Structures are given as structure tokens and as C-alpha cells.
PDB file of C-alpha atoms and ligand atoms in Angstrom:
ATOM      1  CA  UNK A 212       0.045   0.043   0.081  1.00  0.00           C
ATOM      2  CA  UNK A 213       1.304   3.406  -1.054  1.00  0.00           C
ATOM      3  CA  UNK A 214       1.675   5.945   1.820  1.00  0.00           C
ATOM      4  CA  UNK A 215      -1.405   7.988   2.665  1.00  0.00           C
ATOM      5  CA  UNK A 216      -1.798  11.386   0.821  1.00  0.00           C
ATOM      6  CA  UNK A 217      -1.997  14.191   3.321  1.00  0.00           C
ATOM      7  CA  UNK A 218      -4.845  16.686   2.844  1.00  0.00           C
ATOM      8  CA  UNK A 219      -5.139  19.864   4.706  1.00  0.00           C
ATOM      9  CA  UNK A 220      -8.851  21.051   5.338  1.00  0.00           C
ATOM     10  CA  UNK A 221      -9.920  24.388   6.266  1.00  0.00           C
ATOM     11  CA  UNK A 222     -11.558  24.406   9.658  1.00  0.00           C
ATOM     12  CA  UNK A 223     -14.933  26.040  10.388  1.00  0.00           C
ATOM     13  CA  UNK A 224     -17.180  27.282   7.482  1.00  0.00           C
ATOM     14  CA  UNK A 225     -16.040  24.866   4.842  1.00  0.00           C
ATOM     15  CA  UNK A 226     -15.372  21.888   7.175  1.00  0.00           C
ATOM     16  CA  UNK A 227     -18.881  20.389   6.946  1.00  0.00           C
ATOM     17  CA  UNK A 228     -19.140  20.736   3.200  1.00  0.00           C
ATOM     18  CA  UNK A 229     -15.666  19.140   2.674  1.00  0.00           C
ATOM     19  CA  UNK A 230     -16.312  16.051   4.866  1.00  0.00           C
ATOM     20  CA  UNK A 231     -19.658  15.799   3.230  1.00  0.00           C
ATOM     21  CA  UNK A 232     -18.020  15.600  -0.201  1.00  0.00           C
ATOM     22  CA  UNK A 233     -15.482  13.035   1.073  1.00  0.00           C
ATOM     23  CA  UNK A 234     -18.413  10.829   2.336  1.00  0.00           C
ATOM     24  CA  UNK A 235     -20.275  11.237  -0.814  1.00  0.00           C
ATOM     25  CA  UNK A 236     -17.282   9.451  -2.353  1.00  0.00           C
ATOM     26  CA  UNK A 237     -18.006   6.518  -0.074  1.00  0.00           C
ATOM     27  CA  UNK A 238     -15.106   7.245   2.423  1.00  0.00           C
ATOM     28  CA  UNK A 239     -15.733   6.575   5.944  1.00  0.00           C
ATOM     29  CA  UNK A 240     -14.968   9.874   7.764  1.00  0.00           C
ATOM     30  CA  UNK A 241     -15.830   8.872  11.393  1.00  0.00           C
ATOM     31  CA  UNK A 242     -12.291   9.830  12.676  1.00  0.00           C
ATOM     32  CA  UNK A 243     -12.775  13.251  11.348  1.00  0.00           C
ATOM     33  CA  UNK A 244     -16.224  13.746  12.610  1.00  0.00           C
ATOM     34  CA  UNK A 245     -15.340  12.560  15.906  1.00  0.00           C
ATOM     35  CA  UNK A 246     -11.936  14.122  16.191  1.00  0.00           C
ATOM     36  CA  UNK A 247     -12.069  15.684  19.648  1.00  0.00           C
ATOM     37  CA  UNK A 248      -8.741  17.849  19.924  1.00  0.00           C
ATOM     38  CA  UNK A 249      -6.883  15.567  17.545  1.00  0.00           C
ATOM     39  CA  UNK A 250      -5.320  17.448  14.781  1.00  0.00           C
ATOM     40  CA  UNK A 251      -4.260  14.707  12.221  1.00  0.00           C
ATOM     41  CA  UNK A 252      -6.894  12.251  11.371  1.00  0.00           C
ATOM     42  CA  UNK A 253      -6.929   9.065   9.217  1.00  0.00           C
ATOM     43  CA  UNK A 254      -9.445   8.227   6.433  1.00  0.00           C
ATOM     44  CA  UNK A 255      -8.022   4.599   6.083  1.00  0.00           C
ATOM     45  CA  UNK A 256     -10.292   3.490   3.296  1.00  0.00           C
ATOM     46  CA  UNK A 257      -9.327   6.586   1.046  1.00  0.00           C
ATOM     47  CA  UNK A 258      -5.635   6.134   2.178  1.00  0.00           C
ATOM     48  CA  UNK A 259      -5.896   9.777   3.242  1.00  0.00           C
ATOM     49  CA  UNK A 260      -4.628  11.600   6.281  1.00  0.00           C
ATOM     50  CA  UNK A 261      -6.549  14.790   7.145  1.00  0.00           C
ATOM     51  CA  UNK A 262      -5.097  17.759   8.841  1.00  0.00           C
ATOM     52  CA  UNK A 263      -7.400  20.565   9.979  1.00  0.00           C
ATOM     53  CA  UNK A 264      -6.148  24.029   9.918  1.00  0.00           C
ATOM     54  CA  UNK A 265      -6.879  27.611   9.469  1.00  0.00           C
ATOM     55  CA  UNK A 266      -7.346  28.714   5.899  1.00  0.00           C
ATOM     56  CA  UNK A 267      -4.033  30.619   5.620  1.00  0.00           C
ATOM     57  CA  UNK A 268      -2.255  27.560   7.338  1.00  0.00           C
ATOM     58  CA  UNK A 269      -3.673  25.214   4.740  1.00  0.00           C
ATOM     59  CA  UNK A 270      -1.942  27.239   1.964  1.00  0.00           C
ATOM     60  CA  UNK A 271       1.292  27.250   3.985  1.00  0.00           C
ATOM     61  CA  UNK A 272       1.336  23.498   4.674  1.00  0.00           C
ATOM     62  CA  UNK A 273       0.601  22.767   0.904  1.00  0.00           C
ATOM     63  CA  UNK A 274       3.021  25.253  -0.440  1.00  0.00           C
ATOM     64  CA  UNK A 275       5.817  23.771   1.932  1.00  0.00           C
ATOM     65  CA  UNK A 276       4.844  20.210   0.717  1.00  0.00           C
ATOM     66  CA  UNK A 277       4.102  19.010   4.181  1.00  0.00           C
ATOM     67  CA  UNK A 278       0.640  18.397   2.970  1.00  0.00           C
ATOM     68  CA  UNK A 279       0.141  17.047  -0.744  1.00  0.00           C
ATOM     69  CA  UNK A 280      -3.225  18.781  -1.204  1.00  0.00           C
ATOM     70  CA  UNK A 281      -5.605  21.315   0.530  1.00  0.00           C
ATOM     71  CA  UNK A 282      -9.171  22.479   0.561  1.00  0.00           C
ATOM     72  CA  UNK A 283      -9.359  26.210   0.939  1.00  0.00           C
ATOM     73  CA  UNK A 284     -11.381  29.300  -0.199  1.00  0.00           C
ATOM     74  CA  UNK A 285     -10.591  31.269  -3.219  1.00  0.00           C
ATOM     75  CA  UNK A 286     -10.530  34.304  -0.764  1.00  0.00           C
ATOM     76  CA  UNK A 287      -7.516  33.189   0.951  1.00  0.00           C
ATOM     77  CA  UNK A 288      -5.910  31.906  -2.363  1.00  0.00           C
ATOM     78  CA  UNK A 289      -6.298  35.452  -3.755  1.00  0.00           C
ATOM     79  CA  UNK A 290      -4.964  37.106  -0.589  1.00  0.00           C
ATOM     80  CA  UNK A 291      -1.822  34.890  -0.260  1.00  0.00           C
ATOM     81  CA  UNK A 292      -0.888  34.413  -3.876  1.00  0.00           C
ATOM     82  CA  UNK A 293       1.198  31.289  -3.189  1.00  0.00           C
ATOM     83  CA  UNK A 294       2.937  28.756  -5.319  1.00  0.00           C
ATOM     84  CA  UNK A 295       0.841  25.555  -5.913  1.00  0.00           C
ATOM     85  CA  UNK A 296      -1.618  24.218  -8.435  1.00  0.00           C
ATOM     86  CA  UNK A 297      -5.347  25.187  -7.921  1.00  0.00           C
ATOM     87  CA  UNK A 298      -6.953  22.263  -9.722  1.00  0.00           C
ATOM     88  CA  UNK A 299     -10.731  21.976  -8.817  1.00  0.00           C
ATOM     89  CA  UNK A 300     -13.580  24.319  -8.079  1.00  0.00           C
ATOM     90  CA  UNK A 301     -15.418  22.387  -5.349  1.00  0.00           C
ATOM     91  CA  UNK A 302     -18.638  24.310  -5.846  1.00  0.00           C
ATOM     92  CA  UNK A 303     -19.363  24.904  -2.164  1.00  0.00           C
ATOM     93  CA  UNK A 304     -18.508  27.802   0.102  1.00  0.00           C
ATOM     94  CA  UNK A 305     -19.836  30.144  -2.480  1.00  0.00           C
ATOM     95  CA  UNK A 306     -19.591  33.931  -1.768  1.00  0.00           C
ATOM     96  CA  UNK A 307     -18.013  36.947  -3.197  1.00  0.00           C
ATOM     97  CA  UNK A 308     -15.572  39.737  -2.622  1.00  0.00           C
ATOM     98  CA  UNK A 309     -17.368  43.030  -2.955  1.00  0.00           C
ATOM     99  CA  UNK A 310     -16.760  46.733  -2.373  1.00  0.00           C
ATOM    100  CA  UNK A 311     -19.290  48.152   0.003  1.00  0.00           C
ATOM    101  CA  UNK A 312     -20.171  51.187   2.006  1.00  0.00           C
ATOM    102  CA  UNK A 313     -22.883  53.212   3.388  1.00  0.00           C
ATOM    103  CA  UNK A 314     -26.135  53.014   1.532  1.00  0.00           C
ATOM    104  CA  UNK A 315     -26.690  55.825  -0.968  1.00  0.00           C
ATOM    105  CA  UNK A 316     -23.061  57.042  -0.797  1.00  0.00           C
ATOM    106  CA  UNK A 317     -21.493  57.855  -4.145  1.00  0.00           C
ATOM    107  CA  UNK A 318     -18.359  56.068  -3.683  1.00  0.00           C
ATOM    108  CA  UNK A 319     -16.463  57.303  -6.715  1.00  0.00           C
ATOM    109  CA  UNK A 320     -17.616  60.953  -6.290  1.00  0.00           C
ATOM    110  CA  UNK A 321     -15.001  63.690  -5.174  1.00  0.00           C
ATOM    111  CA  UNK A 322     -11.356  63.828  -5.787  1.00  0.00           C
ATOM    112  CA  UNK A 323      -9.798  63.035  -2.478  1.00  0.00           C
ATOM    113  CA  UNK A 324      -8.126  59.786  -1.947  1.00  0.00           C
ATOM    114  CA  UNK A 325     -10.434  57.140  -0.592  1.00  0.00           C
ATOM    115  CA  UNK A 326      -9.674  54.901   2.532  1.00  0.00           C
ATOM    116  CA  UNK A 327     -10.550  51.266   2.157  1.00  0.00           C
ATOM    117  CA  UNK A 328     -10.850  48.906   5.345  1.00  0.00           C
ATOM    118  CA  UNK A 329     -10.306  45.310   4.869  1.00  0.00           C
ATOM    119  CA  UNK A 330      -9.211  41.961   6.041  1.00  0.00           C
ATOM    120  CA  UNK A 331      -7.710  41.316   2.491  1.00  0.00           C
ATOM    121  CA  UNK A 332      -5.140  44.235   1.699  1.00  0.00           C
ATOM    122  CA  UNK A 333      -3.704  42.479  -1.299  1.00  0.00           C
ATOM    123  CA  UNK A 334      -7.031  41.641  -2.787  1.00  0.00           C
ATOM    124  CA  UNK A 335      -8.382  45.328  -2.251  1.00  0.00           C
ATOM    125  CA  UNK A 336      -4.938  46.745  -3.627  1.00  0.00           C
ATOM    126  CA  UNK A 337      -5.017  44.724  -6.771  1.00  0.00           C
ATOM    127  CA  UNK A 338      -8.724  45.473  -7.351  1.00  0.00           C
ATOM    128  CA  UNK A 339      -8.021  49.322  -7.260  1.00  0.00           C
ATOM    129  CA  UNK A 340      -4.638  49.021  -8.938  1.00  0.00           C
ATOM    130  CA  UNK A 341      -6.474  47.417 -11.889  1.00  0.00           C
ATOM    131  CA  UNK A 342      -8.640  50.638 -12.031  1.00  0.00           C
ATOM    132  CA  UNK A 343      -5.574  52.969 -11.797  1.00  0.00           C
ATOM    133  CA  UNK A 344      -7.152  54.272  -8.567  1.00  0.00           C
ATOM    134  CA  UNK A 345      -5.082  55.418  -5.731  1.00  0.00           C
ATOM    135  CA  UNK A 346      -6.516  54.383  -2.200  1.00  0.00           C
ATOM    136  CA  UNK A 347      -5.373  54.137   1.259  1.00  0.00           C
ATOM    137  CA  UNK A 348      -5.698  50.793   2.730  1.00  0.00           C
ATOM    138  CA  UNK A 349      -6.273  50.047   6.353  1.00  0.00           C
ATOM    139  CA  UNK A 350      -6.013  46.418   7.554  1.00  0.00           C
ATOM    140  CA  UNK A 351      -8.866  45.330   9.856  1.00  0.00           C
ATOM    141  CA  UNK A 352      -9.001  41.819  11.638  1.00  0.00           C
ATOM    142  CA  UNK A 353     -12.701  41.281  11.932  1.00  0.00           C
ATOM    143  CA  UNK A 354     -16.220  42.786  11.501  1.00  0.00           C
ATOM    144  CA  UNK A 355     -14.919  45.127   8.775  1.00  0.00           C
ATOM    145  CA  UNK A 356     -18.288  46.507   8.322  1.00  0.00           C
ATOM    146  CA  UNK A 357     -17.653  48.692  11.416  1.00  0.00           C
ATOM    147  CA  UNK A 358     -15.171  50.848   9.663  1.00  0.00           C
ATOM    148  CA  UNK A 359     -17.489  52.890   7.209  1.00  0.00           C
ATOM    149  CA  UNK A 360     -19.957  53.173  10.365  1.00  0.00           C
ATOM    150  CA  UNK A 361     -17.275  54.755  12.459  1.00  0.00           C
ATOM    151  CA  UNK A 362     -16.094  56.966   9.571  1.00  0.00           C
ATOM    152  CA  UNK A 363     -12.683  55.250   9.352  1.00  0.00           C
ATOM    153  CA  UNK A 364     -13.230  54.377   5.829  1.00  0.00           C
ATOM    154  CA  UNK A 365     -15.100  55.327   2.728  1.00  0.00           C
ATOM    155  CA  UNK A 366     -15.571  51.653   1.712  1.00  0.00           C
ATOM    156  CA  UNK A 367     -14.720  48.215   2.582  1.00  0.00           C
ATOM    157  CA  UNK A 368     -13.580  45.187   0.450  1.00  0.00           C
ATOM    158  CA  UNK A 369     -14.911  42.203   2.183  1.00  0.00           C
ATOM    159  CA  UNK A 370     -16.658  38.829   1.903  1.00  0.00           C
ATOM    160  CA  UNK A 371     -20.578  38.938   1.145  1.00  0.00           C
ATOM    161  CA  UNK A 372     -22.455  35.680   1.351  1.00  0.00           C
ATOM    162  CA  UNK A 373     -26.087  36.359   2.219  1.00  0.00           C
ATOM    163  CA  UNK A 374     -25.660  40.215   2.429  1.00  0.00           C
ATOM    164  CA  UNK A 375     -27.323  40.393   5.800  1.00  0.00           C
ATOM    165  CA  UNK A 376     -24.414  41.638   7.647  1.00  0.00           C
ATOM    166  CA  UNK A 377     -24.367  44.615   5.284  1.00  0.00           C
ATOM    167  CA  UNK A 378     -28.243  45.106   5.279  1.00  0.00           C
ATOM    168  CA  UNK A 379     -28.393  45.096   9.087  1.00  0.00           C
ATOM    169  CA  UNK A 380     -25.780  47.810   9.277  1.00  0.00           C
ATOM    170  CA  UNK A 381     -27.161  50.134   6.699  1.00  0.00           C
ATOM    171  CA  UNK A 382     -24.488  49.227   4.175  1.00  0.00           C
ATOM    172  CA  UNK A 383     -24.541  48.066   0.473  1.00  0.00           C
ATOM    173  CA  UNK A 384     -22.541  46.533  -2.276  1.00  0.00           C
ATOM    174  CA  UNK A 385     -21.120  49.141  -4.624  1.00  0.00           C
ATOM    175  CA  UNK A 386     -19.522  46.801  -6.782  1.00  0.00           C
ATOM    176  CA  UNK A 387     -18.538  42.998  -7.033  1.00  0.00           C
ATOM    177  CA  UNK A 388     -14.785  42.219  -6.854  1.00  0.00           C
ATOM    178  CA  UNK A 389     -14.648  38.563  -7.352  1.00  0.00           C
ATOM    179  CA  UNK A 390     -16.606  35.290  -7.067  1.00  0.00           C
ATOM    180  CA  UNK A 391     -15.440  32.984  -4.263  1.00  0.00           C
ATOM    181  CA  UNK A 392     -15.869  29.120  -3.588  1.00  0.00           C
ATOM    182  CA  UNK A 393     -13.742  26.394  -2.159  1.00  0.00           C
ATOM    183  CA  UNK A 394     -10.874  25.175  -4.301  1.00  0.00           C
ATOM    184  CA  UNK A 395      -8.727  21.928  -4.198  1.00  0.00           C
ATOM    185  CA  UNK A 396      -4.914  22.836  -4.378  1.00  0.00           C
ATOM    186  CA  UNK A 397      -2.069  20.639  -4.791  1.00  0.00           C
ATOM    187  CA  UNK A 398       1.665  20.849  -3.981  1.00  0.00           C
ATOM    188  CA  UNK A 399       3.575  21.219  -7.105  1.00  0.00           C
ATOM    189  CA  UNK A 400       6.086  18.300  -6.274  1.00  0.00           C
ATOM    190  CA  UNK A 401       3.452  16.028  -4.862  1.00  0.00           C
ATOM    191  CA  UNK A 402       1.678  16.356  -8.277  1.00  0.00           C
ATOM    192  CA  UNK A 403       4.776  14.996  -9.996  1.00  0.00           C
ATOM    193  CA  UNK A 404       5.767  12.357  -7.460  1.00  0.00           C
ATOM    194  CA  UNK A 405       2.310  11.032  -6.542  1.00  0.00           C
ATOM    195  CA  UNK A 406       0.466  11.845  -9.764  1.00  0.00           C
ATOM    196  CA  UNK A 407      -1.647   8.593 -10.052  1.00  0.00           C
ATOM    197  CA  UNK A 408      -2.795   8.738  -6.423  1.00  0.00           C
ATOM    198  CA  UNK A 409      -3.789  12.430  -6.699  1.00  0.00           C
ATOM    199  CA  UNK A 410      -5.301  12.138 -10.133  1.00  0.00           C
ATOM    200  CA  UNK A 411      -7.269   9.219  -9.063  1.00  0.00           C
ATOM    201  CA  UNK A 412      -8.844  11.093  -6.136  1.00  0.00           C
ATOM    202  CA  UNK A 413      -9.315  14.195  -8.414  1.00  0.00           C
ATOM    203  CA  UNK A 414     -11.195  12.090 -10.903  1.00  0.00           C
ATOM    204  CA  UNK A 415     -13.509  10.675  -8.246  1.00  0.00           C
ATOM    205  CA  UNK A 416     -14.275  14.135  -6.948  1.00  0.00           C
ATOM    206  CA  UNK A 417     -14.949  15.628 -10.375  1.00  0.00           C
ATOM    207  CA  UNK A 418     -17.352  12.563 -11.148  1.00  0.00           C
ATOM    208  CA  UNK A 419     -19.215  13.333  -7.950  1.00  0.00           C
ATOM    209  CA  UNK A 420     -19.261  17.144  -8.690  1.00  0.00           C
ATOM    210  CA  UNK A 421     -20.737  16.513 -12.190  1.00  0.00           C
ATOM    211  CA  UNK A 422     -23.569  14.138 -10.928  1.00  0.00           C
TER     212      UNK A 422
HETATM  213  C1  LIG B 101     -17.737  37.247   7.172  1.00  0.00           C
HETATM  214  C2  LIG B 101     -17.540  38.617   6.287  1.00  0.00           C
HETATM  215  C3  LIG B 101     -18.770  39.284   6.646  1.00  0.00           C
HETATM  216  C4  LIG B 101     -19.814  38.288   6.709  1.00  0.00           C
HETATM  217  C5  LIG B 101     -20.708  38.247   5.542  1.00  0.00           C
HETATM  218  O1  LIG B 101     -17.339  37.541   8.349  1.00  0.00           O
HETATM  219  O2  LIG B 101     -16.426  39.366   6.695  1.00  0.00           O
HETATM  220  O3  LIG B 101     -18.720  40.061   7.847  1.00  0.00           O
HETATM  221  O4  LIG B 101     -19.071  36.975   7.047  1.00  0.00           O
HETATM  222  O5  LIG B 101     -21.763  37.254   5.534  1.00  0.00           O
HETATM  223  P1  LIG B 101     -23.215  37.584   5.197  1.00  0.00           P
HETATM  224  O6  LIG B 101     -23.129  38.397   3.922  1.00  0.00           O
HETATM  225  O7  LIG B 101     -23.879  36.303   5.145  1.00  0.00           O
HETATM  226  O8  LIG B 101     -23.761  38.464   6.300  1.00  0.00           O
HETATM  227  P2  LIG B 101     -17.201  36.409   9.515  1.00  0.00           P
HETATM  228  O9  LIG B 101     -18.428  35.896   9.872  1.00  0.00           O
HETATM  229  O10 LIG B 101     -16.164  35.295   8.878  1.00  0.00           O
HETATM  230  O11 LIG B 101     -16.505  36.972  10.735  1.00  0.00           O
HETATM  231  P3  LIG B 101     -15.337  38.161  10.955  1.00  0.00           P
HETATM  232  O12 LIG B 101     -15.832  39.446  10.340  1.00  0.00           O
HETATM  233  O13 LIG B 101     -15.202  38.176  12.407  1.00  0.00           O
HETATM  234  O14 LIG B 101     -14.208  37.670  10.248  1.00  0.00           O
END
């Protein structure tokens, strides 16, 4: 038997859907479901070893090759810009990056440099650079929606899923930035050295997604 492929999964929002996908392939994920505080978990019938980690760490582990594959949101991929292959759009974890701000504001009016609050400074910078627009970016760690309410920023670049956080705070989307969903990423060396094992798993996943 070949040694197990190690796959890093993003904890939290994407966790349930990822495990659901693996189970739909017929794999017994009991060890992952009943993990307790354990961090490395086997899926023996898939010859997989699962690591649960924060999104940014999933990318770090895959880039460094200590995990062969990972499941992570396109939001984190866009922000971190790492060196790995992004091979499958898994279709769940759907949301979008959007530019938003106070309802009724004309974001592009006036000539002063606008301030943008965001958890994703690289995504925000790239978005405004592509427009040739100079902005000041302020990094915020959570509840970015507070920034325009507190008059720290003219707008935010953030994740919008249902839109209820914006709505409940008198904010609205000014412009969509990019669609987001969960992606399967693969270490570049692993894909060469363990091509058969990885491709077999990807084929199974794609067949399931296309059902
Ligand atoms: C995300 C995002 C928005 C919210 C969008 O935050 O930053 O605040 O979800 O979802 P909605 O459109 O369905 O309202 P998260 O819950 O991850 O918390 P955080 O702000 O503390 O990061």
C-alpha cells in the first residue's frame, strides 16, 4: 500500500461541506467527525490523512509540501498568492468579494484619496490598481463593516455571503470584486511524484461534482 496522501482542510465554514464531499465518495470519515482535539486524522479506506487547519495555514502547509493537497477558499488563495496548483473548483463555500459602503453613498464621487478597510489588503490593492485608482488601505482583523460606520473608511472590500451583515448595518454593495468558492489545491512536487494517487482522487471528486 502506498503511503497516505495528506490533505489539509480548512476548519470552520468549509469543514462540513468538505467532509460531506468525502463521504459522498464513499469514504468513512468517522475519525474526522469525532476528532475531539486531535489534529491529524486518518481516512483509512481513502488512504488519506486529514489535517484540520486555518485557511492561511492550509496554503502554507501545501506550499511547503508537508501536505500534498488542501481545501481552501478562493478568498485566501487570492490574498496569499502562493505557489501551488489550483485544480478543482469544489462548488461549495460560495460567496463573493465586494466593495461596499454606506447605503446611498456615491463611492466614486469627489477627488480625495479614498480609504478602504479590509481583512484582505492584497485583494483590495489589486482591485484598485487594476482601475488605476490610488486608495489608502487600512487592515482590519474582523467585523470590517464597522469601519464605514465609524467613519474610518469610505468603503470596505470584504466577503459577502447572504448580504445580511451589510443590510443590518445600513450598508450596501457598490461593486462586485470577484466570486469565491472552495478550491482543491495541490503541491507542485506532490503532483509529479504522486500523480496517479492524486489524479485518481481528483477524478472521483470531479465525477461526484458532475453528478
Ligand atoms: C464574514 C464577512 C462578513 C460576513 C458576510 O465575516 O467578513 O462580515 O461574513 O456574511 P453575510 O453576507 O452572510 O452577512 P465572518 O463571519 O467570517 O466574521 P469576521 O468578520 O469576524 O471575520
